[in-house]
mmCIF file with all atom_site columns, C-alpha atoms in Angstrom:
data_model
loop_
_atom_site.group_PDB
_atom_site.id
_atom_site.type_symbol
_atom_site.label_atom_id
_atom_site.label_alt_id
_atom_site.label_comp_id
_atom_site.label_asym_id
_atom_site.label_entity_id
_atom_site.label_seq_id
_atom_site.pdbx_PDB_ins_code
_atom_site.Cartn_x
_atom_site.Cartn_y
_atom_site.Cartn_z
_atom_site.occupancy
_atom_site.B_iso_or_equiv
_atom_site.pdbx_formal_charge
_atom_site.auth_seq_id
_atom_site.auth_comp_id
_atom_site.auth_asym_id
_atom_site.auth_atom_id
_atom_site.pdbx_PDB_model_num
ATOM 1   C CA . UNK A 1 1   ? 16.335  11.428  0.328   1.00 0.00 ? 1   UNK A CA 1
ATOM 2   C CA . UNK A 1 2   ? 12.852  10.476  -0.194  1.00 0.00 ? 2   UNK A CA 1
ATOM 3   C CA . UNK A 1 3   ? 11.114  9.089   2.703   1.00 0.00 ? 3   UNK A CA 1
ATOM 4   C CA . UNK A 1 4   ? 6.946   7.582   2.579   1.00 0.00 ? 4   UNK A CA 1
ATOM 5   C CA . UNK A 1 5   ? 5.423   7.472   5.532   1.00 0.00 ? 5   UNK A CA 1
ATOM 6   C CA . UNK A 1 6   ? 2.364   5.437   6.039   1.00 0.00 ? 6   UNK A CA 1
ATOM 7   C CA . UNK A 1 7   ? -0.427  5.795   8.948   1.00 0.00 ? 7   UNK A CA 1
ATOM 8   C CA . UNK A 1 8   ? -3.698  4.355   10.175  1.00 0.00 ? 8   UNK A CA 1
ATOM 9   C CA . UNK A 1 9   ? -2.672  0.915   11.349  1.00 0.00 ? 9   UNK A CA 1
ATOM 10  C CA . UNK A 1 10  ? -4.204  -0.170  14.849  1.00 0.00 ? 10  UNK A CA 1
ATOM 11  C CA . UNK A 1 11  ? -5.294  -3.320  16.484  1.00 0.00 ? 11  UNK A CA 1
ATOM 12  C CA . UNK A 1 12  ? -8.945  -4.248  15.411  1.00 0.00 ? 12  UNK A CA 1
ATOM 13  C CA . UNK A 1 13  ? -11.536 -7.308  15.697  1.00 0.00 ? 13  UNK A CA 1
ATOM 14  C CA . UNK A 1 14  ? -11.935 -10.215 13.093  1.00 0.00 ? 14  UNK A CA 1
ATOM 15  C CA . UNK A 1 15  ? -14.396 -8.045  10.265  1.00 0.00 ? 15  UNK A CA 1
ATOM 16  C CA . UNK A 1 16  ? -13.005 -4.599  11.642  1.00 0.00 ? 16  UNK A CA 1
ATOM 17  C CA . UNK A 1 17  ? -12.023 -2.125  8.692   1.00 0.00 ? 17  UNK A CA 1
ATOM 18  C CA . UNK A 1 18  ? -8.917  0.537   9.113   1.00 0.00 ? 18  UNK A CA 1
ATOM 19  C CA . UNK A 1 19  ? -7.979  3.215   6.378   1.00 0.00 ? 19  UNK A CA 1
ATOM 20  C CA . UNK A 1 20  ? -4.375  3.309   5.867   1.00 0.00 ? 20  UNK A CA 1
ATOM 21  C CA . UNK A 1 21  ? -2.462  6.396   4.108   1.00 0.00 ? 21  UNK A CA 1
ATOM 22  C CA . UNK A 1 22  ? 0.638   6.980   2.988   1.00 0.00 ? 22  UNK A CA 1
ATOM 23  C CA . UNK A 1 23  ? 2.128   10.477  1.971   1.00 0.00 ? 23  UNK A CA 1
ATOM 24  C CA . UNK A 1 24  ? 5.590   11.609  0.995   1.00 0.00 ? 24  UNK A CA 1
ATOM 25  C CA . UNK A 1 25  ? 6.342   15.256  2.075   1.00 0.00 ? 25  UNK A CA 1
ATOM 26  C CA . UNK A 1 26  ? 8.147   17.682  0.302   1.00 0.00 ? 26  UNK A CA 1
ATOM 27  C CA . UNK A 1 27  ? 7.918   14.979  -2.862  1.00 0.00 ? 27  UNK A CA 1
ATOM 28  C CA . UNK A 1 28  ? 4.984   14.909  -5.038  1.00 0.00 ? 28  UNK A CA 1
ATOM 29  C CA . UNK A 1 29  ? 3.427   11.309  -5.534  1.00 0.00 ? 29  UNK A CA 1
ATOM 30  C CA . UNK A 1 30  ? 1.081   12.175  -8.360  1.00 0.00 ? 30  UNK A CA 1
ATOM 31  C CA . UNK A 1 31  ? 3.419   11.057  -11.133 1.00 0.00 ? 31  UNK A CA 1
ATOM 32  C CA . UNK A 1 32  ? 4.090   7.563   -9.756  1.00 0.00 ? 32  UNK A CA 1
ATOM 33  C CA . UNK A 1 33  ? 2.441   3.977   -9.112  1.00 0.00 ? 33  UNK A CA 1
ATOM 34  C CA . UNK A 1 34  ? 2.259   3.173   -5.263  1.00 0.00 ? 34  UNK A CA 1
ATOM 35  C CA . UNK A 1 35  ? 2.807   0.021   -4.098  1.00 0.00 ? 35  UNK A CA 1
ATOM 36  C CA . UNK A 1 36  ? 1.123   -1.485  -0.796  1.00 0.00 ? 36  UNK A CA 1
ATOM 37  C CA . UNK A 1 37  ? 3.510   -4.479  0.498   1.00 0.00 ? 37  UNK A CA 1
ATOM 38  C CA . UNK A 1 38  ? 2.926   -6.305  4.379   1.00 0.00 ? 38  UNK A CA 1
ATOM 39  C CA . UNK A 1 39  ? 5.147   -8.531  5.901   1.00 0.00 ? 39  UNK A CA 1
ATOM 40  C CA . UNK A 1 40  ? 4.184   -10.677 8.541   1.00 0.00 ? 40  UNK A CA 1
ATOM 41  C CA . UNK A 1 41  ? 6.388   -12.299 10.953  1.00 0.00 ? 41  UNK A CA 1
ATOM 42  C CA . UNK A 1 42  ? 7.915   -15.548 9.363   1.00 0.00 ? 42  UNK A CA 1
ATOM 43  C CA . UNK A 1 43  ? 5.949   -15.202 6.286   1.00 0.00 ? 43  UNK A CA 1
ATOM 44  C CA . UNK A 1 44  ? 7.409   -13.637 2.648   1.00 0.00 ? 44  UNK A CA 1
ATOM 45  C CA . UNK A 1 45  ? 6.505   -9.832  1.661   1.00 0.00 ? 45  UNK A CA 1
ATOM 46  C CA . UNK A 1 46  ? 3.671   -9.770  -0.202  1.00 0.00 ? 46  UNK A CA 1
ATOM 47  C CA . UNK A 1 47  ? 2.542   -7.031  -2.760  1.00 0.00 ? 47  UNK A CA 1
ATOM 48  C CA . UNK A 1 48  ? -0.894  -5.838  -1.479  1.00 0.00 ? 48  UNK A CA 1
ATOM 49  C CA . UNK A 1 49  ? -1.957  -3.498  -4.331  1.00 0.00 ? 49  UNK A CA 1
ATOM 50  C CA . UNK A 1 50  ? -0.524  -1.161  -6.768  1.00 0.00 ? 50  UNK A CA 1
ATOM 51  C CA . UNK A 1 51  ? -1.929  1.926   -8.374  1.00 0.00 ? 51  UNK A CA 1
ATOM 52  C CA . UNK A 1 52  ? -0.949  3.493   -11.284 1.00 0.00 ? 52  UNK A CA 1
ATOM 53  C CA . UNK A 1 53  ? -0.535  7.250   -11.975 1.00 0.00 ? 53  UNK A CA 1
ATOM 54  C CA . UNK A 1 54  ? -0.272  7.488   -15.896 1.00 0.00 ? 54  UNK A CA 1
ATOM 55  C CA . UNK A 1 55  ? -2.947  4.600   -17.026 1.00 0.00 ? 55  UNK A CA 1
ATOM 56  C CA . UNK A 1 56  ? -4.877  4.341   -14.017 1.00 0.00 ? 56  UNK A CA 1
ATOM 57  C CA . UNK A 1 57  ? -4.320  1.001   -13.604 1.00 0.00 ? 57  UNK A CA 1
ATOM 58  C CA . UNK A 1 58  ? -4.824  -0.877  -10.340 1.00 0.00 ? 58  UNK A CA 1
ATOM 59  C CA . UNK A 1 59  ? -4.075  -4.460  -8.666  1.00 0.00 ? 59  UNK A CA 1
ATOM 60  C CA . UNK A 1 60  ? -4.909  -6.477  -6.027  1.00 0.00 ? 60  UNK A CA 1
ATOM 61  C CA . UNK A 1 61  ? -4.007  -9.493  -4.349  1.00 0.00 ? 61  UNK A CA 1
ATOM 62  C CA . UNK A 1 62  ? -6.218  -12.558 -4.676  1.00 0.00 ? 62  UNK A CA 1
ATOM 63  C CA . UNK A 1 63  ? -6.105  -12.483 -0.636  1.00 0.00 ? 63  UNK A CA 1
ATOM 64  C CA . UNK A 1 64  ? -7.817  -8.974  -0.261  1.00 0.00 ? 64  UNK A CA 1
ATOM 65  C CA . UNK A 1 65  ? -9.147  -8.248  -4.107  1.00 0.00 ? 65  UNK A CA 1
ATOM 66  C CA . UNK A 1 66  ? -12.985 -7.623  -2.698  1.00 0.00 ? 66  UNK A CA 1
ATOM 67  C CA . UNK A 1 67  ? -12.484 -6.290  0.535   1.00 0.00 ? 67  UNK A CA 1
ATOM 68  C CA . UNK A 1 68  ? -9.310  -3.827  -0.042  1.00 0.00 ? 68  UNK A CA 1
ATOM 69  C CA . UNK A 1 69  ? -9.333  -0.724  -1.907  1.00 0.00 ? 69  UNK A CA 1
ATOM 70  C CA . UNK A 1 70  ? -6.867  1.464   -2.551  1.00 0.00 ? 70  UNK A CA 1
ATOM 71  C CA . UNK A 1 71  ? -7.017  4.970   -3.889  1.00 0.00 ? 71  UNK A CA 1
ATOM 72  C CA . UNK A 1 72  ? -5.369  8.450   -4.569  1.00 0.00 ? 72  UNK A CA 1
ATOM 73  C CA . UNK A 1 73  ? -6.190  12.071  -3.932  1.00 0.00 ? 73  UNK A CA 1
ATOM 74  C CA . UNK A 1 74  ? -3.697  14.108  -5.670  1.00 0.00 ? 74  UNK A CA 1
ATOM 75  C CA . UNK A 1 75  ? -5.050  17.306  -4.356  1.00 0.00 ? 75  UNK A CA 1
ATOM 76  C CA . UNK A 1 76  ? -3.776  15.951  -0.753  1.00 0.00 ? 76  UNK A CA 1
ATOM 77  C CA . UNK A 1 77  ? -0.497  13.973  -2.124  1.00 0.00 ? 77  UNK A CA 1
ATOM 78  C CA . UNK A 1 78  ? -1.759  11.019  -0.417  1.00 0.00 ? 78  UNK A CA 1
ATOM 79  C CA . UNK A 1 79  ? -2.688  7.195   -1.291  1.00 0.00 ? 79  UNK A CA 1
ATOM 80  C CA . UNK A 1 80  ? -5.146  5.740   0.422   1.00 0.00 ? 80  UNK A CA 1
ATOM 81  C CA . UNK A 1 81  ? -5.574  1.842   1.021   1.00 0.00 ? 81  UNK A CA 1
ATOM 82  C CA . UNK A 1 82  ? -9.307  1.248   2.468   1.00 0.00 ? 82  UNK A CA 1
ATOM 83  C CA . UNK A 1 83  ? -9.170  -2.077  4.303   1.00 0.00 ? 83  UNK A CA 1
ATOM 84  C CA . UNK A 1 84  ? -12.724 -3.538  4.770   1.00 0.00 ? 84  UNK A CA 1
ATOM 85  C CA . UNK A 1 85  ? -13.944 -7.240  6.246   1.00 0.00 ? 85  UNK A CA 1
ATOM 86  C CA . UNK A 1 86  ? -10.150 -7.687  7.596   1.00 0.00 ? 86  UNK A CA 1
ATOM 87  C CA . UNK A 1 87  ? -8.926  -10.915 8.729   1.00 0.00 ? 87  UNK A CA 1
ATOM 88  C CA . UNK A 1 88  ? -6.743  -12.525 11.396  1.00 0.00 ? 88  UNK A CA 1
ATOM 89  C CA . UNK A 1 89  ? -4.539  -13.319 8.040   1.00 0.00 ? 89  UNK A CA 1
ATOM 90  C CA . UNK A 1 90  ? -4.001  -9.571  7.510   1.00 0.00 ? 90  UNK A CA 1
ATOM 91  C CA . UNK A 1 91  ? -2.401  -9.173  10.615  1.00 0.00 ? 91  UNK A CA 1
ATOM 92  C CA . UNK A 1 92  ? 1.272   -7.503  8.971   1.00 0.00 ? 92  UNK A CA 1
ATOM 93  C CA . UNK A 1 93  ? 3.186   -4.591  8.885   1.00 0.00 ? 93  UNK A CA 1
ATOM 94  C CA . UNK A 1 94  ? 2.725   -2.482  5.913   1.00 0.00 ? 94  UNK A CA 1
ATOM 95  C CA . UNK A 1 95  ? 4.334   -0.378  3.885   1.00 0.00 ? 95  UNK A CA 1
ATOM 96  C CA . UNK A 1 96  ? 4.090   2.001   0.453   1.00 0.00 ? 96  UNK A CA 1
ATOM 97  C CA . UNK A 1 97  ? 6.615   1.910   -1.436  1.00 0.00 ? 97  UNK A CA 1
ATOM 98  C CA . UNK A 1 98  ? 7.087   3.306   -4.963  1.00 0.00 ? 98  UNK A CA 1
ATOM 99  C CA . UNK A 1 99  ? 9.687   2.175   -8.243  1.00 0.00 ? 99  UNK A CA 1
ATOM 100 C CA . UNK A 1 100 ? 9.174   5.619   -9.187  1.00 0.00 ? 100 UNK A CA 1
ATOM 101 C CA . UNK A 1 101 ? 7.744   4.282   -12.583 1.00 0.00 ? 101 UNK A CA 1
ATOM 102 C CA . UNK A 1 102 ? 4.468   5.662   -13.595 1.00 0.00 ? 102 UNK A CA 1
ATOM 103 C CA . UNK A 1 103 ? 2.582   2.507   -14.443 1.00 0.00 ? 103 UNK A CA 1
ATOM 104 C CA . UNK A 1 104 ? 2.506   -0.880  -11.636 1.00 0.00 ? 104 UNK A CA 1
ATOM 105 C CA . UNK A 1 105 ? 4.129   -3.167  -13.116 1.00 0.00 ? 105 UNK A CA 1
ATOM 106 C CA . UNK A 1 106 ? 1.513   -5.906  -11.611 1.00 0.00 ? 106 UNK A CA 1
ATOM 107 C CA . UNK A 1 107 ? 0.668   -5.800  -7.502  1.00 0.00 ? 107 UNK A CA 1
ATOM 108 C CA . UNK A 1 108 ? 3.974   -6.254  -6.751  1.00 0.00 ? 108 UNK A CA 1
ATOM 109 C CA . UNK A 1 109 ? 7.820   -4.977  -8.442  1.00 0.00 ? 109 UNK A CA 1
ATOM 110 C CA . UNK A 1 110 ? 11.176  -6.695  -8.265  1.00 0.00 ? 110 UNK A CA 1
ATOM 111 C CA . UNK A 1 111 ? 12.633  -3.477  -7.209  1.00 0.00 ? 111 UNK A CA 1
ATOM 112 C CA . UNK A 1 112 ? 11.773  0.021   -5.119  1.00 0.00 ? 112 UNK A CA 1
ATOM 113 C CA . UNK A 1 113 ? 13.285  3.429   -4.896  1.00 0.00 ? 113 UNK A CA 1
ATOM 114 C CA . UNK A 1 114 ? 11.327  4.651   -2.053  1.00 0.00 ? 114 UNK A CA 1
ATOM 115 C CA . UNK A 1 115 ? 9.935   3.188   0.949   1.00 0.00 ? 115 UNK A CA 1
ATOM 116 C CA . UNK A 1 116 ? 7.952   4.302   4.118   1.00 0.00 ? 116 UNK A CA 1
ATOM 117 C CA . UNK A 1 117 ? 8.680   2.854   7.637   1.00 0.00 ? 117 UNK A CA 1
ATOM 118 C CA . UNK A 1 118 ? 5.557   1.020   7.853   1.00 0.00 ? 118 UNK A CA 1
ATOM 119 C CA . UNK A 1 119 ? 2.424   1.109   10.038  1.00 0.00 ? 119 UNK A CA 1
ATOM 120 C CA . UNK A 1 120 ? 1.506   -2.298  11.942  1.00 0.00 ? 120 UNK A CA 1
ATOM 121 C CA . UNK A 1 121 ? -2.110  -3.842  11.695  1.00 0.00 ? 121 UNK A CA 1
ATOM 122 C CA . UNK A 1 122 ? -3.299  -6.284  13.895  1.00 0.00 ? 122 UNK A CA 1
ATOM 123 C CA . UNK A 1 123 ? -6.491  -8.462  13.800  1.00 0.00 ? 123 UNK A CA 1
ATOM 124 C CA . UNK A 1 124 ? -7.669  -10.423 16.706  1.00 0.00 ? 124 UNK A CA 1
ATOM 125 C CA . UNK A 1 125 ? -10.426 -13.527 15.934  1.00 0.00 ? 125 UNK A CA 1
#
């Protein structure tokens, strides 16, 4: 079984910036878009960002396109989802996920494979 698991969530200030990363051990993430998806309390999931692995391809979010970017270092098997300027709004838990399909389909898919447990970020105004 394939588990994600995602890190660098924390509680910061209204403008604040956190790097979030999300590796997969023992399963190699190179070949395969990577999906960042939050879910706040009482709200619907919401695809984040998606980048590709075949094309190179990457989406955003109206809501963070500008101040989130997200990124890959094969090398180190990890995706990377920089979080600048953040926003009470933001406040979520996220996750990675992956439809083990090379290419996003857009910044969000109808289905996943492979998910991580999530890592909560919190912004305080």
């Amino acid at each position: 079984q394939v588990q994600l698991e995602e890190s660098g969530g924390g509680l910061v200030q209204s403008g604040g910036s956190l790097r979030l990363s999300c590796t997969a051990p023992g399963f190699t993430l190179d070949y395969y878009s990577i999906t960042w998806i939050r879910q706040a309390p009482g709200k619907q999931r919401e695809g984040v960002s998606c980048i590709s692995s075949f094309n190179g391809a990457i989406y955003y979010a109206d809501s963070v396109r500008g101040r989130f970017t997200v990124s890959r270092d094969n090398a180190k098997n990890t995706i990377f989802l920089q979080m600048n300027n953040l926003k009470p709004e933001d406040t979520a838990v996220y996750y990675c996920a992956t439809d083990t399909l090379s290419n996003c389909r857009g910044v969000d898919s109808p289905r996943y494979d492979f998910w991580g447990q999530g890592t909560q970020v919190s912004v305080s105004s």
